[in-house]
PDB file of C-alpha atoms in Angstrom:
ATOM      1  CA  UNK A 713     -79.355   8.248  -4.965  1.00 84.00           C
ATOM      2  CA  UNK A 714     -81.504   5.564  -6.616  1.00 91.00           C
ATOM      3  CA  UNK A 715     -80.786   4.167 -10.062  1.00 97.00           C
ATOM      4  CA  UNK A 716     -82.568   2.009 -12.081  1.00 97.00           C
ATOM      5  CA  UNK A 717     -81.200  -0.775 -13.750  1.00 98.00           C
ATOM      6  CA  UNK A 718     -82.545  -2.443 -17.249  1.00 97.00           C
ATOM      7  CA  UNK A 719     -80.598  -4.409 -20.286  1.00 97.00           C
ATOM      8  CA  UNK A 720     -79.127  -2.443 -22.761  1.00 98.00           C
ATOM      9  CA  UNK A 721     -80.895  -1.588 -26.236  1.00 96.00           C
ATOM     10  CA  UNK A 722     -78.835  -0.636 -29.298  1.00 96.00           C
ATOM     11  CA  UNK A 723     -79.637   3.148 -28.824  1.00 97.00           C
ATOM     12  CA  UNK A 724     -77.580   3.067 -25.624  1.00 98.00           C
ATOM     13  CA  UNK A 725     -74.571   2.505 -27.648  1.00 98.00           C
ATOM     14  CA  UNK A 726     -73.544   5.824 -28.072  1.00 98.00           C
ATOM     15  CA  UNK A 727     -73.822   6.896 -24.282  1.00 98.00           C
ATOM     16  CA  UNK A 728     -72.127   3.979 -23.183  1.00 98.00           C
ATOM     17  CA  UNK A 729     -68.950   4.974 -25.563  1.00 98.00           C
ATOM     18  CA  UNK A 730     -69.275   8.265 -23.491  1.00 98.00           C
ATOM     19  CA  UNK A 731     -69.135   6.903 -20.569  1.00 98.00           C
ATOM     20  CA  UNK A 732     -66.057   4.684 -21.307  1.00 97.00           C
ATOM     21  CA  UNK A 733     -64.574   7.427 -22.680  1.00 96.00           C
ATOM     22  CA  UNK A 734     -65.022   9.821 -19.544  1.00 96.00           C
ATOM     23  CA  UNK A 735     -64.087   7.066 -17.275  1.00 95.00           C
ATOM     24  CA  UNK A 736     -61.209   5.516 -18.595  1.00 94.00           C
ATOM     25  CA  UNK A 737     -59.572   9.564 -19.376  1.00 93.00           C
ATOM     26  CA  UNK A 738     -60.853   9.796 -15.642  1.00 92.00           C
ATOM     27  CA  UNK A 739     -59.407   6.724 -14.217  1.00 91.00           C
ATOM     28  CA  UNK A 740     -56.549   5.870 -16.100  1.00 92.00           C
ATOM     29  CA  UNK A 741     -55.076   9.133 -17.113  1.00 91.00           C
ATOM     30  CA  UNK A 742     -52.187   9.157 -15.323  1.00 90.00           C
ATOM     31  CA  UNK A 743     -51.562   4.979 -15.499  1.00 90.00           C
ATOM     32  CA  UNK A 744     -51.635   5.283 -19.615  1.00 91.00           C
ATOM     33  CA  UNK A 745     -50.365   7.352 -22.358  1.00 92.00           C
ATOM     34  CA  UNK A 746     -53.457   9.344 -24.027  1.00 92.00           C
ATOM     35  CA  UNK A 747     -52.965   7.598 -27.250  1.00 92.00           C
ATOM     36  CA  UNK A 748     -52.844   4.050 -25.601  1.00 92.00           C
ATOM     37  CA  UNK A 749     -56.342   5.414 -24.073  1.00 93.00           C
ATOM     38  CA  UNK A 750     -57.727   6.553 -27.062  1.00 93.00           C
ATOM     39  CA  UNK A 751     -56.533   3.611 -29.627  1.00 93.00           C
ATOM     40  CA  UNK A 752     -58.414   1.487 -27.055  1.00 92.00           C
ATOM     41  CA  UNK A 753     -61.457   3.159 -26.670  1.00 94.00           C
ATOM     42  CA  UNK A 754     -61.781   3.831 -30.310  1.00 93.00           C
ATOM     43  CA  UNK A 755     -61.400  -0.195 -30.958  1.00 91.00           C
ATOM     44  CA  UNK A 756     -63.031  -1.818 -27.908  1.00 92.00           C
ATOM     45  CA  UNK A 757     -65.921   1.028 -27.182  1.00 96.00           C
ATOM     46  CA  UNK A 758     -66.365   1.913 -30.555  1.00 96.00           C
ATOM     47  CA  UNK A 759     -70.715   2.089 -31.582  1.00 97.00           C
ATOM     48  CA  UNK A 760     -70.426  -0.051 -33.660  1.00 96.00           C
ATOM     49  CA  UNK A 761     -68.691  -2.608 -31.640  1.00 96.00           C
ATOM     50  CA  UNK A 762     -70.835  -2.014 -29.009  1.00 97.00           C
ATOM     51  CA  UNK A 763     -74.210  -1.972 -31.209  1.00 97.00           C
ATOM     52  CA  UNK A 764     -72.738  -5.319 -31.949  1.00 96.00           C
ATOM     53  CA  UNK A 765     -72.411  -6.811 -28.227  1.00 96.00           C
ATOM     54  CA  UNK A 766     -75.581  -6.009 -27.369  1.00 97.00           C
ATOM     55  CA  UNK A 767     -77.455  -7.600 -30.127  1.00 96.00           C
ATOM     56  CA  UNK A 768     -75.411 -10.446 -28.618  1.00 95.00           C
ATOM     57  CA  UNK A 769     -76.943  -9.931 -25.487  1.00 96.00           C
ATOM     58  CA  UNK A 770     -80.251  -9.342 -27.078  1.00 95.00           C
ATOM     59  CA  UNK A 771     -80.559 -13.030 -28.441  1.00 91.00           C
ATOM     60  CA  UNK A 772     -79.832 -14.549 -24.348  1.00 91.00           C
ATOM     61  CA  UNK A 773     -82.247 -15.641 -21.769  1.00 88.00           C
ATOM     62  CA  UNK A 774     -80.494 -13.754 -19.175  1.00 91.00           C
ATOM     63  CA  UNK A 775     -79.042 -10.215 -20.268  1.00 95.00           C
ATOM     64  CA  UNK A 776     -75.760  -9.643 -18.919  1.00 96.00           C
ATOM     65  CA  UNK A 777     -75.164  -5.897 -20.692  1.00 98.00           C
ATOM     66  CA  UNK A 778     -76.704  -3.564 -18.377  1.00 98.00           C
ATOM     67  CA  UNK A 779     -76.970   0.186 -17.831  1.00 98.00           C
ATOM     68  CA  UNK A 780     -77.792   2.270 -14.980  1.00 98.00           C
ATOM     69  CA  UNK A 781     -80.182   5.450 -15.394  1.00 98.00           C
ATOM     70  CA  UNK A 782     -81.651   8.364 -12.912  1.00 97.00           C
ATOM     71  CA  UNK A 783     -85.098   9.095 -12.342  1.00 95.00           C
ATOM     72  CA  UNK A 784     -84.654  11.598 -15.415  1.00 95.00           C
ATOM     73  CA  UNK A 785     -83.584   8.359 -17.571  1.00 96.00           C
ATOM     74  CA  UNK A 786     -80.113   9.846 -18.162  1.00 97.00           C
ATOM     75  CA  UNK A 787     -77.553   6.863 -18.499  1.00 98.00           C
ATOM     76  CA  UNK A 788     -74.796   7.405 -16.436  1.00 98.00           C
ATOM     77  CA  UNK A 789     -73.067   3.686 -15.608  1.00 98.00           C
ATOM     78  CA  UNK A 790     -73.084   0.142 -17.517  1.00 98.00           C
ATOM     79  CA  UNK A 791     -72.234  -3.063 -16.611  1.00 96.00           C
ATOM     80  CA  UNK A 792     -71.481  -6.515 -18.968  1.00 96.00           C
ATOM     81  CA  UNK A 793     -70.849 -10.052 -17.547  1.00 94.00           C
ATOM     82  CA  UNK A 794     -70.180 -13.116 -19.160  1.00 93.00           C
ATOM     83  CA  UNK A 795     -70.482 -16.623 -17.950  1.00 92.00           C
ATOM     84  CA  UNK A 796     -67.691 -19.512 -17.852  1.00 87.00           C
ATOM     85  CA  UNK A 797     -68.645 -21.871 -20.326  1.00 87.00           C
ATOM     86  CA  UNK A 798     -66.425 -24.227 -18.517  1.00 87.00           C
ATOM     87  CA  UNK A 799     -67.608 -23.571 -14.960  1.00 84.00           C
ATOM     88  CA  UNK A 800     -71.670 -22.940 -14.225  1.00 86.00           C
ATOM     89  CA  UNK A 801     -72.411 -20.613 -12.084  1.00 84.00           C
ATOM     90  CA  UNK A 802     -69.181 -18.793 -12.637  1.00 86.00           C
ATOM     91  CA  UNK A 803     -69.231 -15.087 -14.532  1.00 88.00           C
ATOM     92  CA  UNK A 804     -66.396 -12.770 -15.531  1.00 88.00           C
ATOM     93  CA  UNK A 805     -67.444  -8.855 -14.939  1.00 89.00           C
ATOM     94  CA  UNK A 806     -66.161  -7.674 -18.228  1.00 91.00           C
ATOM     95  CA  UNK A 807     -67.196  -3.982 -17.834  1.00 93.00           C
ATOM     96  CA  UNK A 808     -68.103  -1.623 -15.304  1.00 93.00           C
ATOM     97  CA  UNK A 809     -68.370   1.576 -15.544  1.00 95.00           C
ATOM     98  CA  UNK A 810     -69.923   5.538 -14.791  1.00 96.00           C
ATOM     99  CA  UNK A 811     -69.343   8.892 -15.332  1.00 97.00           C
ATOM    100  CA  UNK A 812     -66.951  10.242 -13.238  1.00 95.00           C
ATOM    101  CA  UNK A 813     -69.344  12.422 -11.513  1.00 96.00           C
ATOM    102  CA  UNK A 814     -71.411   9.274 -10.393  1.00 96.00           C
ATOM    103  CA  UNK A 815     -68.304   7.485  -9.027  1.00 92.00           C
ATOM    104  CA  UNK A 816     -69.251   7.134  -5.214  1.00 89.00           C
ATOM    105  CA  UNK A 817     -72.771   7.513  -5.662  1.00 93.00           C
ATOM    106  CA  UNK A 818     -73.892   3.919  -5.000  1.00 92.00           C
ATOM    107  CA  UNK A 819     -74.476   3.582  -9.205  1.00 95.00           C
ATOM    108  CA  UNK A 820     -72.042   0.451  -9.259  1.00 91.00           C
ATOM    109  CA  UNK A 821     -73.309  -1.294  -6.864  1.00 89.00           C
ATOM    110  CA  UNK A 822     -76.611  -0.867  -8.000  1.00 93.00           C
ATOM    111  CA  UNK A 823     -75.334  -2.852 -11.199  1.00 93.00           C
ATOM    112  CA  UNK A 824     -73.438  -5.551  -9.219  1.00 87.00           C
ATOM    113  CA  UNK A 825     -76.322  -5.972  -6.825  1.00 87.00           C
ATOM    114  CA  UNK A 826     -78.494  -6.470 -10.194  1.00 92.00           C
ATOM    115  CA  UNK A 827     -76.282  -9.542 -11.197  1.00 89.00           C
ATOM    116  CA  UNK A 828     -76.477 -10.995  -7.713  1.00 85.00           C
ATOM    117  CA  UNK A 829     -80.577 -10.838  -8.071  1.00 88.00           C
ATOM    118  CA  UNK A 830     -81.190 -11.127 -11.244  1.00 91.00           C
ATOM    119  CA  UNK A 831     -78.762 -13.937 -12.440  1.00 90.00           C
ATOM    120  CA  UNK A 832     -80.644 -17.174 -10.986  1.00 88.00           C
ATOM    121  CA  UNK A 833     -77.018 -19.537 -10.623  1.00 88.00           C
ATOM    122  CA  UNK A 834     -74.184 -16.966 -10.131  1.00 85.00           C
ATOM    123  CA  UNK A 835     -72.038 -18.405  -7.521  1.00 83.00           C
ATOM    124  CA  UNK A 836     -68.890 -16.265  -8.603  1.00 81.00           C
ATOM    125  CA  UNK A 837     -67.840 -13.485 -10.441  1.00 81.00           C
ATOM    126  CA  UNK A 838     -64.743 -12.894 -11.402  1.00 81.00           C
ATOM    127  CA  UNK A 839     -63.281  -9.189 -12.469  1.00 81.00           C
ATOM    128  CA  UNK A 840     -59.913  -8.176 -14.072  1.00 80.00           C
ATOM    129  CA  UNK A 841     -58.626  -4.950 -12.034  1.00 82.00           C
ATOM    130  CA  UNK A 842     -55.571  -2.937 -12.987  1.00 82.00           C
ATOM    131  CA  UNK A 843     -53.372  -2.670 -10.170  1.00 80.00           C
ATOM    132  CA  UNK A 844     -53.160   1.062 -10.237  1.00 84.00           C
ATOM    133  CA  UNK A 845     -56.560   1.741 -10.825  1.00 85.00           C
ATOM    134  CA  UNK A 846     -57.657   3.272  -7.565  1.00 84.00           C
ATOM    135  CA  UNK A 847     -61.401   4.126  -8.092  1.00 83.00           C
ATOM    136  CA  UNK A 848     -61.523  -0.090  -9.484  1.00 83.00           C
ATOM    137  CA  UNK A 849     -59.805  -1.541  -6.523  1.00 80.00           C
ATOM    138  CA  UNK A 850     -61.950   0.224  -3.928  1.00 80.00           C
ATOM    139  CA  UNK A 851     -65.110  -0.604  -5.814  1.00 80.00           C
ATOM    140  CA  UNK A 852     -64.008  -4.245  -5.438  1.00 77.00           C
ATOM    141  CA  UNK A 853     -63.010  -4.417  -2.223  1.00 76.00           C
ATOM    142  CA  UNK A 854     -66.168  -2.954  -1.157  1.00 72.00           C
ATOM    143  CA  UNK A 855     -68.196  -5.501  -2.537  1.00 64.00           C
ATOM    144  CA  UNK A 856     -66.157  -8.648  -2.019  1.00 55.00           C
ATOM    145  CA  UNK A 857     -68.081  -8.822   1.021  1.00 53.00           C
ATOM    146  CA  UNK A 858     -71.354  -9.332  -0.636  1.00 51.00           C
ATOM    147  CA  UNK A 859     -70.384 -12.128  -2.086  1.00 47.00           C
ATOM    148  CA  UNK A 860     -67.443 -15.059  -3.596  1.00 49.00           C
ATOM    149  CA  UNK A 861     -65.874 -12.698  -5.976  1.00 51.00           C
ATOM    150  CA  UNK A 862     -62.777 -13.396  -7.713  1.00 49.00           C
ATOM    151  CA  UNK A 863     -60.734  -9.832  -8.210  1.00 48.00           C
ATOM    152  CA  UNK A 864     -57.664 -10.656 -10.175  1.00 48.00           C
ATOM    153  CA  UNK A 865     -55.246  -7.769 -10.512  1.00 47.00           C
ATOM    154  CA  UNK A 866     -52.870  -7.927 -12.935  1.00 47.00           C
ATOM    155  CA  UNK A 867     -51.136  -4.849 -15.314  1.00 46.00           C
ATOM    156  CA  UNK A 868     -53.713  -4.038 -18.329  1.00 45.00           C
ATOM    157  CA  UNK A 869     -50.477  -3.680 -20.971  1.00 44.00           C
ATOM    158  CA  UNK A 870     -50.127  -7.899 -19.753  1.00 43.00           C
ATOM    159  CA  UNK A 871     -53.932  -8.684 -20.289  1.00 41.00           C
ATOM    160  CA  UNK A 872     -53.843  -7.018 -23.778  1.00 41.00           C
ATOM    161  CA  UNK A 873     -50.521  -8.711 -24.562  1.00 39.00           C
ATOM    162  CA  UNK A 874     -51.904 -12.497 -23.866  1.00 37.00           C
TER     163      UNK A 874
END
């Protein structure tokens, strides 16, 4: 399947709360309690919130806030890095991902492999990974080969706690 791949625009927001919201019921349904999924969601993917982030992105050289369409411009996966303002070259992979019926389909790594050509001194990308979450760790895996990438893993309760 091909996707395209362009920034994000502020009229994306509310497909990209879909998404999140599909995925995460998808993916972390049986790691979380419902509410813990939905207090999240409603906080962190919220329109407005995301409206917000990418007007950030809007306003940078190099757009990190991504989304991933079909031929028929649907919007079914998004991606957001951010870089190390410590370490250049380095990015974090704060965000990734698609419906569930586009997990497998090649959709993320259509987004990663936009990073890797589109982001002139990315070196290393690093991505926070639940431990449980299946679907996240064999996405990773799979594209560790491609290039240095950092894949932490680490409890999500213990990254929202520090």
């Amino acid at each position: 399947m091909t996707f395209s791949i362009r920034p994000a625009d502020e009229n994306d927001a509310s497909a990209i709360a879909t998404i999140a919201q599909l995925s995460w019921q998808q993916t972390y349904a049986e790691i979380f309690p419902l509410a813990m999924i939905t207090e999240f969601l409603s906080l962190a993917y919220s329109v407005d919130n995301l409206k917000k982030r990418i007007q950030n992105d809007q306003n940078k050289q190099t757009r990190l806030f991504l989304v991933a369409t079909t031929v028929s411009n649907e919007i079914v996966a998004f991606a957001q890095a951010t870089p190390d303002k410590n370490l250049t070259g380095s990015y974090e992979l704060i965000r990734i991902y698609a419906k569930p019926d586009f997990f497998g389909t090649g959709v993320g790594k259509a987004l990663f492999d936009h990073f890797l050509t589109h982001v002139e001194d990315l070196r290393e990308l690093n991505a926070w990974v639940e431990a449980k979450n299946q679907v996240g760790q064999a996405f990773f895996t799979n594209e560790m080969a491609l290039m240095p990438l950092v894949k932490r893993q680490k409890p999500f309760l213990d990254i929202l706690q520090s």
